[in-house]
XYZ file of C-alpha atoms in Angstrom:
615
model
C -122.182 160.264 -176.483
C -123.108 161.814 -173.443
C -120.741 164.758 -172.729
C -122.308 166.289 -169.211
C -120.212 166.278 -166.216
C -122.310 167.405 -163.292
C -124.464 164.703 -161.626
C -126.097 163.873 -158.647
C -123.705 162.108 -155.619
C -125.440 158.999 -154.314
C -126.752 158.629 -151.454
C -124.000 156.797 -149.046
C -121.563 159.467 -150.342
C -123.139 162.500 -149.345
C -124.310 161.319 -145.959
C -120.208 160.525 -145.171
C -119.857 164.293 -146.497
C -122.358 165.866 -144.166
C -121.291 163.461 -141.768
C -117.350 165.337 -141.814
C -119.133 168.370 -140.694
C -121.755 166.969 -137.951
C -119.601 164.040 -136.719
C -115.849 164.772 -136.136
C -115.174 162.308 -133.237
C -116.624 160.489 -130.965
C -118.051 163.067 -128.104
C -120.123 164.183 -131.182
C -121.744 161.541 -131.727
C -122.274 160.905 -127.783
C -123.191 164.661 -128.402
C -126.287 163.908 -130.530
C -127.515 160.904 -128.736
C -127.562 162.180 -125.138
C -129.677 164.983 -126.790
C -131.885 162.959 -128.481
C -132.713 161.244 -125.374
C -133.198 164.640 -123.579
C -135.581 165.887 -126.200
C -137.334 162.404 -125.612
C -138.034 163.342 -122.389
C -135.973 160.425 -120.816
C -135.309 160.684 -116.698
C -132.187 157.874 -116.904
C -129.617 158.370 -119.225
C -127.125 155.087 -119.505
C -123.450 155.638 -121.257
C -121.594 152.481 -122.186
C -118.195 153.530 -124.074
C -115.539 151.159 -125.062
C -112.121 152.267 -125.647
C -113.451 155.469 -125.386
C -115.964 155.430 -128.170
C -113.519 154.196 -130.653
C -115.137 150.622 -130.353
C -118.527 150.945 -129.073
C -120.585 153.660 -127.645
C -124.405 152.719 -126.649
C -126.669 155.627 -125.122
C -130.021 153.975 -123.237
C -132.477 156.322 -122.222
C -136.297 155.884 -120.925
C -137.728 158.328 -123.126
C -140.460 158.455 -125.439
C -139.391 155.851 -127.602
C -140.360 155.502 -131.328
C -142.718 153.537 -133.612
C -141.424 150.981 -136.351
C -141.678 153.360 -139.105
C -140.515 156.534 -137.162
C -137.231 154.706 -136.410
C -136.549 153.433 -140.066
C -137.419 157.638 -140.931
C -135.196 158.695 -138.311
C -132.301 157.729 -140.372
C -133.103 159.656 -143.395
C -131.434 163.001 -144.086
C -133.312 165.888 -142.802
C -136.242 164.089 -141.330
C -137.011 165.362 -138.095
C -139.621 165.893 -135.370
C -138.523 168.901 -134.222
C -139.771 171.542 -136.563
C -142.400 171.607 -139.919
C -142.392 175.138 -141.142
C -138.953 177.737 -141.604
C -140.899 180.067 -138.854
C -140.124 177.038 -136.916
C -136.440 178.048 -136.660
C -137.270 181.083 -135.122
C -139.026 178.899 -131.957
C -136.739 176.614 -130.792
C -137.112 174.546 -127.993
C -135.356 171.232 -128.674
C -131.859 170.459 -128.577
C -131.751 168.906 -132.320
C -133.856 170.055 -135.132
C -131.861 169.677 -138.339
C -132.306 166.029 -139.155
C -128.771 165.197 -140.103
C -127.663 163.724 -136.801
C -128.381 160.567 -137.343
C -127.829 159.845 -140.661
C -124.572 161.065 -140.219
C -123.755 158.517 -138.149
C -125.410 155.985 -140.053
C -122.966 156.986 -142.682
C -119.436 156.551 -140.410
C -120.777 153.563 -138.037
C -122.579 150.080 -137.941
C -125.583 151.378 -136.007
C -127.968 149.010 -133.985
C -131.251 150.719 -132.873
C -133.739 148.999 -130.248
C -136.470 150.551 -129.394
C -140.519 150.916 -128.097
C -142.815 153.237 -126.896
C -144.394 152.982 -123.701
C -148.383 152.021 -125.273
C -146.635 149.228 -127.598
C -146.597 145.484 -126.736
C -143.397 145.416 -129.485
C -140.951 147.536 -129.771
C -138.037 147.469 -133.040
C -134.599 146.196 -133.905
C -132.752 148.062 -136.605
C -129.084 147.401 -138.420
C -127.601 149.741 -140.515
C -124.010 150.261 -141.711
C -122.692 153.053 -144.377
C -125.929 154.219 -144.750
C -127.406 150.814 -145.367
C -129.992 149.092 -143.641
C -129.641 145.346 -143.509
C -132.377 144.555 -141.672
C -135.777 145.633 -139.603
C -137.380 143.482 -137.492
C -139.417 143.423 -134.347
C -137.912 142.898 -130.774
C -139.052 142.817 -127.531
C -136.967 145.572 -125.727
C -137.252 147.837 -123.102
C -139.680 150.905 -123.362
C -137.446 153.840 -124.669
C -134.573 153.755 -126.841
C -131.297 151.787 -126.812
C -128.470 153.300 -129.577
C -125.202 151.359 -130.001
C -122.697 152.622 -132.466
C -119.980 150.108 -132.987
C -116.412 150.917 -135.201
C -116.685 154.574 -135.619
C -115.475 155.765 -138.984
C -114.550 152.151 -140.139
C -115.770 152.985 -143.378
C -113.455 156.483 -143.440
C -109.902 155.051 -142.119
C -108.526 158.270 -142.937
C -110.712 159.958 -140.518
C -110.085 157.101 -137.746
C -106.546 157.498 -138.094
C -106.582 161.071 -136.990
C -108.494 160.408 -133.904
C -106.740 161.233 -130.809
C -105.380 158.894 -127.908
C -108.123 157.424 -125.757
C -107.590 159.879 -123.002
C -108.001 162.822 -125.369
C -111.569 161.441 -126.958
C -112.443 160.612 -123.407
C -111.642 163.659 -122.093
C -113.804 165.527 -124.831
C -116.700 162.754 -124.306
C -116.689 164.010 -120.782
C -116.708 167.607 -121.325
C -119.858 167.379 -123.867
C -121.917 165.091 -120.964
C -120.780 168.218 -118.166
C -122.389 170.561 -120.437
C -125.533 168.615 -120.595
C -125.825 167.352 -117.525
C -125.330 170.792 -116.291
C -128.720 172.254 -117.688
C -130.757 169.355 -116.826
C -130.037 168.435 -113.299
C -133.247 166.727 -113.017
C -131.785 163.916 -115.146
C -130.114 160.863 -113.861
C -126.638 159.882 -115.577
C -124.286 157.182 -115.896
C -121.071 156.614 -117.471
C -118.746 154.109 -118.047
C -115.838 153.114 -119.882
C -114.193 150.019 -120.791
C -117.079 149.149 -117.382
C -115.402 150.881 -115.011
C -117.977 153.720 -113.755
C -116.676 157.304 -114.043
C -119.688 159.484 -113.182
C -123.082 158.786 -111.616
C -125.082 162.258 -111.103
C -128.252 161.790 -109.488
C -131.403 164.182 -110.088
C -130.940 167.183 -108.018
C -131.214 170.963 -107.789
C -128.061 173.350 -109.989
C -126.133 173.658 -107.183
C -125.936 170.202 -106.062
C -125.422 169.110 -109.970
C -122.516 171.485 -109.648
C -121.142 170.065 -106.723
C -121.728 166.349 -107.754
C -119.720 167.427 -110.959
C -116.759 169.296 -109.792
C -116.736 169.060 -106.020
C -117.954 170.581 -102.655
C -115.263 173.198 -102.883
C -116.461 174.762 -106.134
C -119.937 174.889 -105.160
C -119.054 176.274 -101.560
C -117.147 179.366 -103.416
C -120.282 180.609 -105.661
C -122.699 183.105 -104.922
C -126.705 183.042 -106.859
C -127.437 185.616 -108.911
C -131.120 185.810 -110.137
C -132.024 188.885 -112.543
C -135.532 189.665 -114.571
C -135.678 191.902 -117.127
C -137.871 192.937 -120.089
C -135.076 191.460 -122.110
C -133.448 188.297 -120.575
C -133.541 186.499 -117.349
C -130.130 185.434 -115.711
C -129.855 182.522 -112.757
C -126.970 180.834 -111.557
C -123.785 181.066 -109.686
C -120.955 182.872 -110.393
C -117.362 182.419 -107.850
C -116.295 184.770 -105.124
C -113.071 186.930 -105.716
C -110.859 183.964 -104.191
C -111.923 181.053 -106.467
C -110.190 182.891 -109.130
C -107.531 180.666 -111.130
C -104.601 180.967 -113.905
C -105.725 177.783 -115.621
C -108.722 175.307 -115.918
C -111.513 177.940 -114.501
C -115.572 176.437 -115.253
C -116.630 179.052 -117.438
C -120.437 177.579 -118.596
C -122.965 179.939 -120.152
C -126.528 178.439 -121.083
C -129.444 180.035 -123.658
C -132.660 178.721 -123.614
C -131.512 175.780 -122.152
C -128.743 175.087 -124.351
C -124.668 175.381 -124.072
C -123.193 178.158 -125.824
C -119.609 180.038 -126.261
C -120.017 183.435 -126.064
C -116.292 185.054 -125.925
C -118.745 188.603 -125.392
C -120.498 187.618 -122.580
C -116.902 186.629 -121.132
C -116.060 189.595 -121.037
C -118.586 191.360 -119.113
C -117.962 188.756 -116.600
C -114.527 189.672 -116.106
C -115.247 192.829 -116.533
C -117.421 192.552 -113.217
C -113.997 191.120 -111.235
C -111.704 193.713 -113.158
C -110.626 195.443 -109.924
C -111.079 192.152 -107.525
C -108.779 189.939 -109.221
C -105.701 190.039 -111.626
C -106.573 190.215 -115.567
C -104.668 187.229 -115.931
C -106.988 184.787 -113.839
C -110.424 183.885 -114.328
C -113.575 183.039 -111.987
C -115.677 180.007 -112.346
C -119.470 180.695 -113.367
C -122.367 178.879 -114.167
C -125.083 181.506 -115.804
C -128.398 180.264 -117.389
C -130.016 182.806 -119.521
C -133.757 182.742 -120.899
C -135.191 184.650 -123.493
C -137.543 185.053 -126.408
C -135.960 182.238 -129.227
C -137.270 185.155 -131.381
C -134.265 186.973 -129.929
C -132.106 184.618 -131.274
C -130.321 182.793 -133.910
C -128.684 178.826 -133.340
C -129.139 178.356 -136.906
C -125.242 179.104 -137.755
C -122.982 176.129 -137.150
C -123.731 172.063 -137.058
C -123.024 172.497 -133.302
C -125.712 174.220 -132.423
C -122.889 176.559 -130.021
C -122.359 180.015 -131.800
C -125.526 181.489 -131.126
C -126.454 185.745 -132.489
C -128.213 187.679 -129.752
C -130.423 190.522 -131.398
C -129.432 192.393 -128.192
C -126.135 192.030 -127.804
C -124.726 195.235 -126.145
C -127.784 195.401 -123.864
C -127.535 191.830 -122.200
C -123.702 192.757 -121.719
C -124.273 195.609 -119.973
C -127.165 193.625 -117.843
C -124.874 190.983 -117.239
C -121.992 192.873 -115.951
C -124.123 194.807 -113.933
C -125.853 191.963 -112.205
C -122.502 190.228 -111.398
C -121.413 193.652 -109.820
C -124.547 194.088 -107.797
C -124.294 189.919 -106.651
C -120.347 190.491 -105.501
C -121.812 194.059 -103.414
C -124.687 191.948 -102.102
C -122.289 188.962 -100.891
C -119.935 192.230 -99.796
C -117.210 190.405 -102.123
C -115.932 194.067 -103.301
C -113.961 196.379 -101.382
C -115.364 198.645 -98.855
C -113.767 201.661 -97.279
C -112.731 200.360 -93.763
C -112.289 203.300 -91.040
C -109.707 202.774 -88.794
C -111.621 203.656 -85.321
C -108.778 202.909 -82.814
C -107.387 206.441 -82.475
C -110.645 208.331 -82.964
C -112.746 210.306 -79.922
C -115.564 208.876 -78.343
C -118.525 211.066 -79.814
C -121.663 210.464 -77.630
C -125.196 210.102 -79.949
C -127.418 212.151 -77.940
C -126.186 215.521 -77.207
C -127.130 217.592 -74.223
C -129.338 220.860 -75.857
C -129.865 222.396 -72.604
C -126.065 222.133 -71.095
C -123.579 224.701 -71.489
C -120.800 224.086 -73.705
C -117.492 224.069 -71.689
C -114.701 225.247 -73.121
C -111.640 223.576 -72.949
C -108.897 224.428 -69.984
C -105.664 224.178 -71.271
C -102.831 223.421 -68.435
C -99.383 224.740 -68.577
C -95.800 223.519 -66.938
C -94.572 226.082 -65.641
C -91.581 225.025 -64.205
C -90.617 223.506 -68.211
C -87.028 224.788 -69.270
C -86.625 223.542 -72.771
C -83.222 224.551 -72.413
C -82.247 221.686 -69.720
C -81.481 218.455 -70.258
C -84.258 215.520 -70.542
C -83.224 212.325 -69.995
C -85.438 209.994 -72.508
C -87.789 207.376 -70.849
C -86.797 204.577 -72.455
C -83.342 203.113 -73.128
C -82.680 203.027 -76.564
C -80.542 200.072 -78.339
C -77.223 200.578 -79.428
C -76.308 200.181 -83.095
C -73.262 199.628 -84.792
C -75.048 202.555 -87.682
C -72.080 201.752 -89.967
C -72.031 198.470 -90.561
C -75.957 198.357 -90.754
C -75.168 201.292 -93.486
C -72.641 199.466 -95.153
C -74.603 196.098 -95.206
C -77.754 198.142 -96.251
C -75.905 199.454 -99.176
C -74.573 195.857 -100.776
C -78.299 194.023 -100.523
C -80.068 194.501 -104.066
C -83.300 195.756 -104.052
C -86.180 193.542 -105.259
C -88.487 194.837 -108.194
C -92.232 193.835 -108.157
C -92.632 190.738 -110.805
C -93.026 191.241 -114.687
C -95.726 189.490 -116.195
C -93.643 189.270 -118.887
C -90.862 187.085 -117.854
C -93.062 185.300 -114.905
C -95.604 182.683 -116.019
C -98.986 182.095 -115.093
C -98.245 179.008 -112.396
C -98.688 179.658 -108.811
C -95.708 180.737 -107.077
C -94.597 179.245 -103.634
C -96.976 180.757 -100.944
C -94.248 179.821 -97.529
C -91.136 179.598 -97.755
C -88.689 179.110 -100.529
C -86.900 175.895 -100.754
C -83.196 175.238 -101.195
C -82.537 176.344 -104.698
C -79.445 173.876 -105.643
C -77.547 170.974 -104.449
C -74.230 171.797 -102.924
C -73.198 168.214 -102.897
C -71.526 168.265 -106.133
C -68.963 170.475 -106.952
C -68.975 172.465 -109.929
C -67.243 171.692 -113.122
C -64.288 174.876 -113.438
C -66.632 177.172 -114.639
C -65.998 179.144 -118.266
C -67.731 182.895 -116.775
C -66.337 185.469 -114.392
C -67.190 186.584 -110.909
C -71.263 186.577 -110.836
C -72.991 189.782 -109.294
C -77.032 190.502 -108.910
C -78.978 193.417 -110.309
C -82.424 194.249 -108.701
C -83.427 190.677 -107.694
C -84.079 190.102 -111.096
C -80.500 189.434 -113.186
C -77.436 187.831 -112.705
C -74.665 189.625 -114.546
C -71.477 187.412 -115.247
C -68.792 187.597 -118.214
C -68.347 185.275 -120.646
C -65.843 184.304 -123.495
C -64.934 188.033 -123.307
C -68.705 189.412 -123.533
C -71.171 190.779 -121.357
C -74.021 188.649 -119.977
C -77.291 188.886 -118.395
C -79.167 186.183 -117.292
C -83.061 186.177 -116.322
C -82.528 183.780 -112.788
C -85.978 182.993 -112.916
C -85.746 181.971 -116.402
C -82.502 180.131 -116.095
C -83.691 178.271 -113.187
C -86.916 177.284 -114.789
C -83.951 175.775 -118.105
C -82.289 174.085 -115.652
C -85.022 172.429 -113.490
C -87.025 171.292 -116.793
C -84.462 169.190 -117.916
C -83.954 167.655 -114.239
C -87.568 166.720 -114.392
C -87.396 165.171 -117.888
C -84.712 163.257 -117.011
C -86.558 161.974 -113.651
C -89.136 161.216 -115.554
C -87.536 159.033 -118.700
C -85.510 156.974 -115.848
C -88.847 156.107 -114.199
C -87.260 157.286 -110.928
C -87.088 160.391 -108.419
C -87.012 161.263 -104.660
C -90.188 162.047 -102.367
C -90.614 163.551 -99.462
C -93.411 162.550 -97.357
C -96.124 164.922 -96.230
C -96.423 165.648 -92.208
C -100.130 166.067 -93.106
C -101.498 164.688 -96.482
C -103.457 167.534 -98.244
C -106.521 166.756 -100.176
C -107.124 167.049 -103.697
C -110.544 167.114 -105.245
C -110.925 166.995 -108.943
C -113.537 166.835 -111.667
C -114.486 163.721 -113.836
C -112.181 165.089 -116.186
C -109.499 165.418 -114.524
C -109.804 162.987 -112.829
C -109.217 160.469 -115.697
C -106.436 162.614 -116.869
C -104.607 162.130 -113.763
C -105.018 158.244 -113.640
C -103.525 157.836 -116.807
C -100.684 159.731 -116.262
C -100.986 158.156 -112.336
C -97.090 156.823 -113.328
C -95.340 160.237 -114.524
C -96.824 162.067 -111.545
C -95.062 158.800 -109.542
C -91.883 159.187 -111.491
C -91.433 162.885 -110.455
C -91.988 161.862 -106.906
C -95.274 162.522 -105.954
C -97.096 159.947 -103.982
C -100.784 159.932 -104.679
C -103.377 157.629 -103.442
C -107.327 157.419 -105.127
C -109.581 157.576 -102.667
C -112.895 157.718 -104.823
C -115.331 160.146 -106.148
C -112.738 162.647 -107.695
C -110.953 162.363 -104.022
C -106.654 161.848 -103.954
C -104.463 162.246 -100.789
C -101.096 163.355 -101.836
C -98.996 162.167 -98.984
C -95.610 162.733 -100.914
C -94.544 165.524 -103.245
C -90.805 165.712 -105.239
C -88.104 166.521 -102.695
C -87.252 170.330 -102.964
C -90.276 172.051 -103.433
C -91.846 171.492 -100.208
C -92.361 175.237 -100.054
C -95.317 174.753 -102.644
C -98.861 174.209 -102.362
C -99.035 170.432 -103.497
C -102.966 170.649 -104.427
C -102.727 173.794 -106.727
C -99.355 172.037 -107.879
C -101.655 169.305 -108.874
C -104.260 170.865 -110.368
C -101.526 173.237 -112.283
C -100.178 170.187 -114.304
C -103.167 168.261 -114.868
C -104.644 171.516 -116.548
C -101.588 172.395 -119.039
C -101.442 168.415 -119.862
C -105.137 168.726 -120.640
C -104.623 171.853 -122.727
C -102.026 170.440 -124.616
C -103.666 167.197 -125.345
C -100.860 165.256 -126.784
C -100.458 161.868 -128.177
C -96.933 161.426 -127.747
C -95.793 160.638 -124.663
C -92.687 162.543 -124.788
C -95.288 166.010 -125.042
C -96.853 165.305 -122.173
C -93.821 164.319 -120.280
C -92.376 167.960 -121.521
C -96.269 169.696 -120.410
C -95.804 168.393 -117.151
C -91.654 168.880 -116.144
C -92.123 172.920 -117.504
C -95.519 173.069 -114.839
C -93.529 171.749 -112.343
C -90.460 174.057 -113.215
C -92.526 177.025 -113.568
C -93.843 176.482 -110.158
C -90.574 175.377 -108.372
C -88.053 178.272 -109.976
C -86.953 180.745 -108.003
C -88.590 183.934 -107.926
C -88.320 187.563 -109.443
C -87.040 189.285 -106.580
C -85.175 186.873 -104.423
C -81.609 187.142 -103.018
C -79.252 185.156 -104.339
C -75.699 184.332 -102.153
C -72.555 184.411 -105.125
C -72.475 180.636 -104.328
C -76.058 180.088 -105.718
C -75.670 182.816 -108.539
C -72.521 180.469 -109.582
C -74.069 177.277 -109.633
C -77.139 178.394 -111.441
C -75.006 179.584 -114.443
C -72.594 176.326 -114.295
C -75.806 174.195 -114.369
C -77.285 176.683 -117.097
C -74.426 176.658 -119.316
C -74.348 173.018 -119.159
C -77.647 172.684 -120.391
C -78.386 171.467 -123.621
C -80.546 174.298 -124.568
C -79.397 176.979 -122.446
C -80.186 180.050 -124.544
C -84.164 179.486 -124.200
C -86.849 178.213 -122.057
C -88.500 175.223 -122.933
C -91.579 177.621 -123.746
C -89.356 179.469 -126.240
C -88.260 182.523 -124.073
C -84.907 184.252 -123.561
C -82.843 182.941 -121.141
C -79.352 185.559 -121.604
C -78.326 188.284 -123.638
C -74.749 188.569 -124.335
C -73.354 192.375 -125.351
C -69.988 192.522 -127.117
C -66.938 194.989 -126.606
C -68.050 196.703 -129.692
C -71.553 197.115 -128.658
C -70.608 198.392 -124.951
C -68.648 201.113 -126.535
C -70.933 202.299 -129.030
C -73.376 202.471 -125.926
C -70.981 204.495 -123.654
C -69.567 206.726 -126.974
């Protein structure tokens, strides 16, 4: 009787182990494949995705191709091309070198491989699902290589049932093809979905890869920066001081050719802008570094994007310098401006041989200062104590507090009407309302004390408006004079399409006019004093950062954006009729006591509590 209890794991079962750590959805396996081509040396790289990967994704490339018994190898763990010896690791120049890639997916998938090299006659056909080939034959195919991986994870279905909604993976299958397509502009790519075409980049210089990618507005704000040292190298763009934004900044740093995060290197970026632009926004940069792969370690994480620098401190302080130096070369940081209105005219070439003059001064003498003058000018008459008295009852505005305002963009014109008169208000359950420094209303209720934040309270009460619009299917626009133009990235692009009907229901009217392109010739009546394109843009970034499958989340992502952006201010005036039907409306919220982001709306102080405070 054989008592041992450790033994070897077979085969199939420890590829779908690896595979949970290589292959997590299904922009990592478009991940691996679009780098695979790239290391190929392919020129045309062809994306075919159905239901966003879930179904089918197929990567065709014109590379290199393989032979009939590299292919069948290709699919074993750790067999590679890439590297031979450990010093190898130390040398990098590929994107993939660990050999797990594709045996991972082997292990999730049903895999169908076609493929030649450019010198054969014959190229191969291979099927393989879980891990096990069912057959190898030869096929006449295109030179290069043709992957299709059908039924992701069919063989896990507790792994497919986590996946996220279509957008979501699509979203993340885009964002892994930007970062590629980024560092090799001199690549041609396609991609489609369910075959309707969301991004053709054709082979072209940085810049005009960043412009085909996220518009000729992004690449219009960035300035080049080009630095050579002993150390690293640094090229690439980073944005001028007024590109900076709250929400969906491109941040993209590059080693060796390769994408990395590098929260470090962030910082010295910012720390470049840190007197240019508030610490709450960012800038948009593109910054490919080159150095030694001595230097450096990728060897850390199946991702290949957490990367050790031997010289860490030392590139940061290069690369906040160099940003510093590009924004004074582009004269992007503040100068000292003279003001030269007032000041004498000083000629340049002074007179050696001329006799100074001194100065004549000329005297009045018929000047009584004890006589009356008569002033030149008539001066307006002013009723001084009303203006006093009227003076004295208008609040005085605070600057904002980042702590109670969010991080939307605020109304840039003028502020819109802040309620609807038309109803009148239920009999209300507070006291007389009264305003404290632009900033509070102050009211009594059910014998107590309360404060209210009004730009808090406002945002309550206009969230739940906005949901409401938005699960009746139904809202009020007001049509644009001038439509304003909105250019957008892939991404967001196919954010906004499928969510094309909740942007309708909250009344904005948005037409698709191609290439990342919208018109927005309607936006929701009352907050025409808002920019509609950062509006826009605003929404579409917090329902990307959320990434929600429910519908209901992203209906609640999008009404707080739009609340955020459409409250009334810290700051602003408030007549006693607005101040009283804000706090009707807010105490007949359902939530009233918080935000739907989870901050304080009121505080309410008791009898008890006032005296204690006055003794």
């Amino acid at each position: 009787m054989n008592n041992d209890l450790i033994h070897l794991l077979p085969d199939s079962v420890a590829n779908q182990i690896a595979a949970g750590e290589v292959i997590q959805r299904p922009a990592s396996v478009v991940k691996e494949l679009i780098e695979n081509s790239v290391d190929a040396g392919a020129t045309k790289i062809h994306l075919f995705l159905t239901d966003s990967g879930r179904t089918n994704i197929q990567v065709i490339d014109d590379g290199k191709g393989m032979s009939e018994t590299d292919a069948r190898m290709s699919f074993e763990r750790h067999a590679t091309s890439k590297i031979s010896d450990p010093s190898d690791l130390f040398a990098l120049h590929t994107f993939g070198f660990r050999g797990e890639a594709l045996a991972s997916i082997a292990a999730v998938a049903q895999v169908e491989l076609r493929t030649r090299r450019h010198e054969d006659e014959l190229g191969t056909v291979l099927h393989i699902a879980g891990s096990r080939v069912e057959k190898q034959e030869p096929d006449m195919c295109a030179p290069g290589t043709n992957f299709q991986v059908k039924n992701l994870f069919f063989n896990v279905p507790a792994r497919r049932k986590f996946l996220k909604s279509n957008q979501t993976e699509l979203s993340n299958i885009l964002t892994e093809v930007e970062r590629i397509a980024l560092v090799n502009p001199e690549i041609e790519f396609v991609v489609k979905n369910n075959e309707v075409e969301l991004m053709h980049l054709q082979r072209s210089g940085i810049r005009q890869r960043i412009q085909q990618m996220f518009g000729k507005k992004v690449g219009q704000e960035l300035l080049p920066i080009e630095v050579e040292t002993t150390i690293i190298t640094i090229k690439g763009y980073v944005g001028v001081p007024e590109s900076a934004r709250k929400k969906g900044a491109h941040t993209f740093f590059f080693i060796n050719g390769r994408y990395m995060r590098h929260p470090y290197f962030h910082k010295a970026v910012m720390e470049a802008y840190s007197q240019l632009i508030p610490p709450t926004e960012q800038i948009p940069y593109f910054l490919y570094l080159t150095t030694d792969p001595t230097r450096i370690d990728v060897n850390i994480h199946p991702t290949k994007t957490e990367i050790k620098f031997e010289d860490e401190q030392a590139i940061w302080q290069i690369l906040m310098a160099s940003v510093r130096e590009t924004l004074g070369r582009s004269h992007a940081t503040p100068s000292i401006d003279f003001d030269l209105a007032d000041c004498p005219d000083i000629p340049v070439h002074l007179s050696s041989t001329a006799a100074p003059q001194l100065p004549k001064p000329t005297v009045d003498n018929t000047y009584n200062p004890f006589a009356e003058h008569k002033p030149s000018y008539n001066r307006p008459s002013e009723n001084w104590e009303q203006l006093f008295k009227r003076n004295l009852q208008m609040p005085q505005a605070l600057p904002p507090d980042e702590d109670s305002l969010d991080n939307i963009p605020q109304c840039e014109t003028t502020i819109p009407p802040l309620f609807n008169h038309s109803e009148e208000p239920s009999q209300p359950s507070f006291g007389d309302c009264c305003q404290c420094n632009g900033r509070y209303i102050i009211t009594t209720f059910k014998g107590q004390l309360m404060i209210i934040d009004q730009h808090r309270a406002h945002v309550r009460v206009l969230h739940d408006q906005y949901i409401h619009q938005l699960q009746n299917q139904r809202s009020a626009s007001q049509g644009l004079l001038f439509p304003e133009m909105l250019q957008l990235s892939v991404t967001q692009s196919v954010v906004l399409e499928e969510l094309l009907d909740d942007f309708t229901a909250l009344g904005f009217d948005l037409s698709n006019l191609g290439g990342g392109s919208y018109s927005i010739q309607g936006i929701p009546a009352g907050i025409e004093g808002l920019n509609p394109t950062d509006l826009v843009r605003s929404m579409l970034d917090n329902a990307i950062e959320r990434g929600s499958v429910l519908k209901e989340d992203v209906h609640g992502a999008l009404a707080l954006a739009m609340a955020r952006s459409a409250a009334i201010v810290v700051g602003q005036v408030l007549s006693p009729e607005e101040m009283h039907t804000l706090v009707n409306d807010l105490l007949g919220s359902s939530a009233p006591a918080y935000t739907p982001d989870g901050k304080k709306v009121y505080h309410l102080i008791d009898e008890m509590a006032l005296n204690n405070l006055l003794g």
